[in-house]
DNA sequence: GATGTTGTTCGACGAGCGTCGTCCTACACT
DNA sequence: AGTGTAGGACGACGCTCGTCGAACAACATC
């Protein structure tokens, strides 16, 4: 791993399409929500999703390159966290929408 | 066209992933923004985007099936409008984020 | 009825995405 | 040193997506 420089887009380079696309996958949405729930940098391996290890790596990269998360290496682990401030600065309200949506709750309450 | 019944998902059936995916394409984003600017049902042919006619039809269908727009036939034309209230009810703030983003403005102002 | 306008349908094509398994690298710990 | 652990790199596979042109359908208008 050799402390490779991980590519993170600058705040002003965040593209709305990219962020929306990154968030439009169920697995990635799950990852982001779990990340938000913890509210502190954590090893990405500790967030489990029903896909293989390499697929997980792929999703983390998509999220990182879209600017949704930030990752820093720490030993063998890779600490991952949401870029809350950056996202809020660039697309105010977007993260709130995504995180407010409880998986299979709002729909049910609307139906009732 | 024979007054075919156009499929529109009910409010409670709107899925966040679907809406995000529908909005993650530059062309569709452009369509939605123009639709919002006009703020009234208008023939979808009057909104021009740099793609062919059939591609346009494709994009309108994606937006409709995701629940972003509503279309009703009127003669040979097809009146199209944003489902503002439905989107605001289901995903409060999302539409605001998408519409606030002026293409190539916020980034520039942040850079300055 | 002939022509024009609006929009759809139907393949087709290339690119990208999500997924996987396997191998590899780097650090940690005994 | 040897073993374990966290994660990446690579190649492959099938599917979906965005795109197009050509042909078609329905209505309007002359």
GROMACS .gro file of C-alpha atoms (C1' of nucleotides) in nm:
model
  284
    1UNK     CA    1   0.000   0.000   0.000
    2UNK     CA    2   0.304   0.217   0.063
    3UNK     CA    3   0.109   0.526   0.169
    4UNK     CA    4  -0.018   0.571  -0.184
    5UNK     CA    5  -0.178   0.907  -0.244
    6UNK     CA    6  -0.551   0.861  -0.261
    7UNK     CA    7  -0.729   1.084  -0.506
    8UNK     CA    8  -0.994   1.308  -0.352
    9UNK     CA    9  -1.162   1.580  -0.559
   10UNK     CA   10  -1.147   1.930  -0.413
   11UNK     CA   11  -1.469   2.083  -0.283
   12UNK     CA   12  -1.507   2.309  -0.583
   13UNK     CA   13  -1.460   2.017  -0.818
   14UNK     CA   14  -1.751   1.813  -0.684
   15UNK     CA   15  -1.999   1.750  -0.961
   16UNK     CA   16  -2.365   1.704  -0.878
   17UNK     CA   17  -2.412   1.432  -1.140
   18UNK     CA   18  -2.121   1.240  -0.996
   19UNK     CA   19  -2.249   1.258  -0.642
   20UNK     CA   20  -2.601   1.163  -0.745
   21UNK     CA   21  -2.469   0.870  -0.941
   22UNK     CA   22  -2.254   0.756  -0.653
   23UNK     CA   23  -2.557   0.765  -0.424
   24UNK     CA   24  -2.790   0.592  -0.667
   25UNK     CA   25  -2.664   0.244  -0.586
   26UNK     CA   26  -2.834   0.057  -0.299
   27UNK     CA   27  -2.509  -0.086  -0.165
   28UNK     CA   28  -2.334   0.249  -0.167
   29UNK     CA   29  -2.635   0.412  -0.009
   30UNK     CA   30  -2.616   0.155   0.270
   31UNK     CA   31  -2.246   0.225   0.314
   32UNK     CA   32  -2.303   0.600   0.336
   33UNK     CA   33  -2.583   0.562   0.587
   34UNK     CA   34  -2.380   0.336   0.810
   35UNK     CA   35  -2.090   0.579   0.787
   36UNK     CA   36  -2.319   0.863   0.891
   37UNK     CA   37  -2.458   0.663   1.182
   38UNK     CA   38  -2.111   0.610   1.327
   39UNK     CA   39  -2.011   0.969   1.278
   40UNK     CA   40  -1.638   0.908   1.305
   41UNK     CA   41  -1.363   0.768   1.081
   42UNK     CA   42  -1.368   0.391   1.080
   43UNK     CA   43  -1.200   0.112   0.890
   44UNK     CA   44  -1.405   0.043   0.582
   45UNK     CA   45  -1.382  -0.328   0.647
   46UNK     CA   46  -1.597  -0.288   0.955
   47UNK     CA   47  -1.895  -0.185   0.746
   48UNK     CA   48  -2.040  -0.498   0.605
   49UNK     CA   49  -2.250  -0.515   0.296
   50UNK     CA   50  -2.371  -0.822   0.114
   51UNK     CA   51  -2.105  -0.818  -0.157
   52UNK     CA   52  -1.755  -0.955  -0.197
   53UNK     CA   53  -1.439  -0.784  -0.080
   54UNK     CA   54  -1.336  -0.664  -0.424
   55UNK     CA   55  -1.681  -0.528  -0.498
   56UNK     CA   56  -1.665  -0.338  -0.171
   57UNK     CA   57  -1.332  -0.186  -0.275
   58UNK     CA   58  -1.491  -0.081  -0.602
   59UNK     CA   59  -1.781   0.094  -0.427
   60UNK     CA   60  -1.551   0.276  -0.186
   61UNK     CA   61  -1.353   0.405  -0.480
   62UNK     CA   62  -1.665   0.530  -0.655
   63UNK     CA   63  -1.772   0.711  -0.340
   64UNK     CA   64  -1.429   0.856  -0.286
   65UNK     CA   65  -1.382   0.978  -0.644
   66UNK     CA   66  -1.725   1.137  -0.640
   67UNK     CA   67  -1.621   1.323  -0.327
   68UNK     CA   68  -1.870   1.164  -0.091
   69UNK     CA   69  -1.614   1.015   0.145
   70UNK     CA   70  -1.260   1.074   0.257
   71UNK     CA   71  -1.013   0.794   0.323
   72UNK     CA   72  -0.681   0.805   0.500
   73UNK     CA   73  -0.452   0.512   0.552
   74UNK     CA   74  -0.367   0.401   0.900
   75UNK     CA   75  -0.150   0.096   0.917
   76UNK     CA   76  -0.318  -0.182   0.727
   77UNK     CA   77  -0.657  -0.026   0.775
   78UNK     CA   78  -0.807   0.260   0.580
   79UNK     CA   79  -1.004   0.504   0.786
   80UNK     CA   80  -1.312   0.624   0.607
   81UNK     CA   81  -1.550   0.907   0.684
   82UNK     CA   82  -1.822   1.111   0.522
   83UNK     CA   83  -1.728   1.452   0.376
   84UNK     CA   84  -2.024   1.612   0.550
   85UNK     CA   85  -1.903   1.972   0.556
   86UNK     CA   86  -1.787   1.962   0.196
   87UNK     CA   87  -2.111   1.812   0.075
   88UNK     CA   88  -2.318   2.053   0.280
   89UNK     CA   89  -2.118   2.345   0.147
   90UNK     CA   90  -2.150   2.241  -0.212
   91UNK     CA   91  -2.496   2.082  -0.220
   92UNK     CA   92  -2.681   2.207   0.088
   93UNK     CA   93  -2.953   1.968   0.191
   94UNK     CA   94  -2.855   1.676  -0.027
   95UNK     CA   95  -2.698   1.470   0.247
   96UNK     CA   96  -2.993   1.540   0.472
   97UNK     CA   97  -3.230   1.399   0.212
   98UNK     CA   98  -3.026   1.086   0.170
   99UNK     CA   99  -2.984   1.026   0.542
  100UNK     CA  100  -3.339   1.114   0.640
  101UNK     CA  101  -3.472   0.840   0.414
  102UNK     CA  102  -3.499   0.539   0.639
  103UNK     CA  103  -3.489   0.222   0.430
  104UNK     CA  104  -3.851   0.113   0.394
  105UNK     CA  105  -4.011   0.346   0.644
  106UNK     CA  106  -4.128   0.665   0.480
  107UNK     CA  107  -4.309   0.475   0.209
  108UNK     CA  108  -4.495   0.267   0.466
  109UNK     CA  109  -4.595   0.570   0.669
  110UNK     CA  110  -4.725   0.743   0.358
  111UNK     CA  111  -4.927   0.439   0.270
  112UNK     CA  112  -5.085   0.420   0.613
  113UNK     CA  113  -5.059   0.705  -2.971
  114UNK     CA  114  -5.419   0.610  -2.899
  115UNK     CA  115  -5.435   0.769  -2.553
  116UNK     CA  116  -5.210   0.496  -2.418
  117UNK     CA  117  -5.197   0.484  -2.041
  118UNK     CA  118  -4.865   0.620  -1.928
  119UNK     CA  119  -4.714   0.455  -1.626
  120UNK     CA  120  -4.647   0.686  -1.334
  121UNK     CA  121  -4.538   0.549  -0.995
  122UNK     CA  122  -4.749   0.652  -0.697
  123UNK     CA  123  -4.596   0.891  -0.445
  124UNK     CA  124  -4.540   0.620  -0.188
  125UNK     CA  125  -4.368   0.404  -0.448
  126UNK     CA  126  -4.098   0.656  -0.534
  127UNK     CA  127  -3.758   0.507  -0.462
  128UNK     CA  128  -3.470   0.733  -0.368
  129UNK     CA  129  -3.219   0.529  -0.568
  130UNK     CA  130  -3.436   0.555  -0.875
  131UNK     CA  131  -3.478   0.930  -0.847
  132UNK     CA  132  -3.108   0.983  -0.783
  133UNK     CA  133  -3.019   0.770  -1.080
  134UNK     CA  134  -3.265   0.954  -1.302
  135UNK     CA  135  -3.109   1.284  -1.199
  136UNK     CA  136  -2.751   1.168  -1.237
  137UNK     CA  137  -2.745   1.213  -1.613
  138UNK     CA  138  -2.642   1.556  -1.748
  139UNK     CA  139  -2.903   1.556  -2.024
  140UNK     CA  140  -3.184   1.463  -1.786
  141UNK     CA  141  -3.066   1.720  -1.536
  142UNK     CA  142  -3.084   1.981  -1.809
  143UNK     CA  143  -3.437   1.869  -1.897
  144UNK     CA  144  -3.550   1.888  -1.536
  145UNK     CA  145  -3.401   2.232  -1.487
  146UNK     CA  146  -3.563   2.370  -1.798
  147UNK     CA  147  -3.892   2.215  -1.689
  148UNK     CA  148  -3.861   2.384  -1.352
  149UNK     CA  149  -3.780   2.718  -1.511
  150UNK     CA  150  -4.101   2.714  -1.713
  151UNK     CA  151  -4.311   2.606  -1.419
  152UNK     CA  152  -4.605   2.483  -1.629
  153UNK     CA  153  -4.685   2.177  -1.840
  154UNK     CA  154  -4.525   2.204  -2.180
  155UNK     CA  155  -4.474   1.982  -2.482
  156UNK     CA  156  -4.155   1.789  -2.428
  157UNK     CA  157  -4.049   1.864  -2.783
  158UNK     CA  158  -4.008   2.228  -2.693
  159UNK     CA  159  -3.724   2.149  -2.458
  160UNK     CA  160  -3.421   2.097  -2.669
  161UNK     CA  161  -3.121   1.899  -2.567
  162UNK     CA  162  -2.823   1.798  -2.779
  163UNK     CA  163  -2.939   1.444  -2.849
  164UNK     CA  164  -3.154   1.275  -3.109
  165UNK     CA  165  -3.530   1.248  -3.094
  166UNK     CA  166  -3.534   0.885  -2.984
  167UNK     CA  167  -3.275   0.944  -2.717
  168UNK     CA  168  -3.494   1.224  -2.585
  169UNK     CA  169  -3.790   0.988  -2.568
  170UNK     CA  170  -3.572   0.748  -2.372
  171UNK     CA  171  -3.473   1.012  -2.119
  172UNK     CA  172  -3.831   1.127  -2.070
  173UNK     CA  173  -3.933   0.771  -1.997
  174UNK     CA  174  -3.657   0.729  -1.739
  175UNK     CA  175  -3.765   1.049  -1.567
  176UNK     CA  176  -4.131   0.950  -1.578
  177UNK     CA  177  -4.077   0.598  -1.447
  178UNK     CA  178  -3.861   0.729  -1.165
  179UNK     CA  179  -4.147   0.960  -1.072
  180UNK     CA  180  -3.969   1.286  -1.145
  181UNK     CA  181  -4.210   1.409  -1.411
  182UNK     CA  182  -4.571   1.366  -1.510
  183UNK     CA  183  -4.685   1.343  -1.872
  184UNK     CA  184  -5.031   1.369  -2.019
  185UNK     CA  185  -5.116   1.343  -2.384
  186UNK     CA  186  -5.278   1.632  -2.560
  187UNK     CA  187  -5.335   1.580  -2.928
  188UNK     CA  188  -5.006   1.491  -3.091
  189UNK     CA  189  -4.812   1.661  -2.817
  190UNK     CA  190  -4.733   1.527  -2.472
  191UNK     CA  191  -4.754   1.779  -2.194
  192UNK     CA  192  -4.480   1.734  -1.939
  193UNK     CA  193  -4.432   1.881  -1.595
  194UNK     CA  194  -4.228   1.831  -1.282
  195UNK     CA  195  -4.387   1.639  -0.994
  196UNK     CA  196  -4.276   1.906  -0.749
  197UNK     CA  197  -4.523   1.840  -0.469
  198UNK     CA  198  -4.473   1.465  -0.483
  199UNK     CA  199  -4.096   1.494  -0.478
  200UNK     CA  200  -4.105   1.750  -0.200
  201UNK     CA  201  -4.336   1.530   0.004
  202UNK     CA  202  -4.125   1.222  -0.038
  203UNK     CA  203  -3.774   1.363  -0.046
  204UNK     CA  204  -3.792   1.710   0.108
  205UNK     CA  205  -3.511   1.930  -0.015
  206UNK     CA  206  -3.388   1.709  -0.296
  207UNK     CA  207  -3.541   1.908  -0.577
  208UNK     CA  208  -3.414   2.228  -0.420
  209UNK     CA  209  -3.061   2.097  -0.427
  210UNK     CA  210  -3.086   1.996  -0.789
  211UNK     CA  211  -3.243   2.322  -0.900
  212UNK     CA  212  -3.023   2.550  -0.690
  213UNK     CA  213  -2.713   2.414  -0.863
  214UNK     CA  214  -2.657   2.648  -1.154
  215UNK     CA  215  -2.457   2.470  -1.422
  216UNK     CA  216  -2.101   2.594  -1.379
  217UNK     CA  217  -2.159   2.872  -1.132
  218UNK     CA  218  -2.124   2.750  -0.778
  219UNK     CA  219  -1.793   2.587  -0.853
  220UNK     CA  220  -1.659   2.908  -1.000
  221UNK     CA  221  -1.775   3.116  -0.707
  222UNK     CA  222  -1.615   2.874  -0.464
  223UNK     CA  223  -1.291   2.893  -0.654
  224UNK     CA  224  -1.289   3.272  -0.647
  225DG     C1'  225  -5.639   1.312  -4.913
  226DA     C1'  226  -5.160   1.488  -4.885
  227DT     C1'  227  -4.828   1.680  -4.602
  228DG     C1'  228  -4.623   1.820  -4.176
  229DT     C1'  229  -4.561   1.785  -3.679
  230DT     C1'  230  -4.496   1.513  -3.250
  231DG     C1'  231  -4.356   1.157  -3.050
  232DT     C1'  232  -4.288   0.622  -3.011
  233DT     C1'  233  -4.091   0.165  -3.125
  234DC     C1'  234  -3.741  -0.129  -3.266
  235DG     C1'  235  -3.311  -0.313  -3.327
  236DA     C1'  236  -2.820  -0.215  -3.290
  237DC     C1'  237  -2.380  -0.070  -3.104
  238DG     C1'  238  -2.018   0.062  -2.777
  239DA     C1'  239  -1.915   0.195  -2.320
  240DG     C1'  240  -1.958   0.156  -1.848
  241DC     C1'  241  -2.111  -0.070  -1.429
  242DG     C1'  242  -2.161  -0.422  -1.062
  243DT     C1'  243  -2.005  -0.843  -0.960
  244DC     C1'  244  -1.682  -1.211  -0.871
  245DG     C1'  245  -1.246  -1.496  -0.769
  246DT     C1'  246  -0.763  -1.497  -0.752
  247DC     C1'  247  -0.339  -1.323  -0.662
  248DC     C1'  248  -0.062  -0.960  -0.441
  249DT     C1'  249   0.101  -0.602  -0.104
  250DA     C1'  250   0.172  -0.396   0.334
  251DC     C1'  251   0.141  -0.384   0.808
  252DA     C1'  252   0.069  -0.625   1.287
  253DC     C1'  253   0.161  -0.961   1.618
  254DT     C1'  254   0.339  -1.342   1.821
  255DA     C1'  255   1.069  -1.544   1.072
  256DG     C1'  256   0.603  -1.690   1.026
  257DT     C1'  257   0.128  -1.622   1.032
  258DG     C1'  258  -0.271  -1.335   1.019
  259DT     C1'  259  -0.530  -0.936   0.870
  260DA     C1'  260  -0.689  -0.524   0.579
  261DG     C1'  261  -0.728  -0.398   0.160
  262DG     C1'  262  -0.588  -0.333  -0.356
  263DA     C1'  263  -0.501  -0.492  -0.853
  264DC     C1'  264  -0.631  -0.751  -1.230
  265DG     C1'  265  -0.903  -0.988  -1.554
  266DA     C1'  266  -1.342  -1.170  -1.661
  267DC     C1'  267  -1.841  -1.194  -1.712
  268DG     C1'  268  -2.309  -1.035  -1.803
  269DC     C1'  269  -2.611  -0.660  -1.780
  270DT     C1'  270  -2.762  -0.199  -1.823
  271DC     C1'  271  -2.720   0.248  -2.021
  272DG     C1'  272  -2.688   0.622  -2.354
  273DT     C1'  273  -2.685   0.679  -2.816
  274DC     C1'  274  -2.839   0.651  -3.295
  275DG     C1'  275  -3.117   0.590  -3.744
  276DA     C1'  276  -3.507   0.415  -3.962
  277DA     C1'  277  -3.961   0.301  -3.971
  278DC     C1'  278  -4.417   0.379  -3.770
  279DA     C1'  279  -4.853   0.606  -3.554
  280DA     C1'  280  -5.165   0.977  -3.445
  281DC     C1'  281  -5.322   1.413  -3.490
  282DA     C1'  282  -5.341   1.895  -3.735
  283DT     C1'  283  -5.375   2.163  -4.136
  284DC     C1'  284  -5.404   2.286  -4.588
   0.00000   0.00000   0.00000
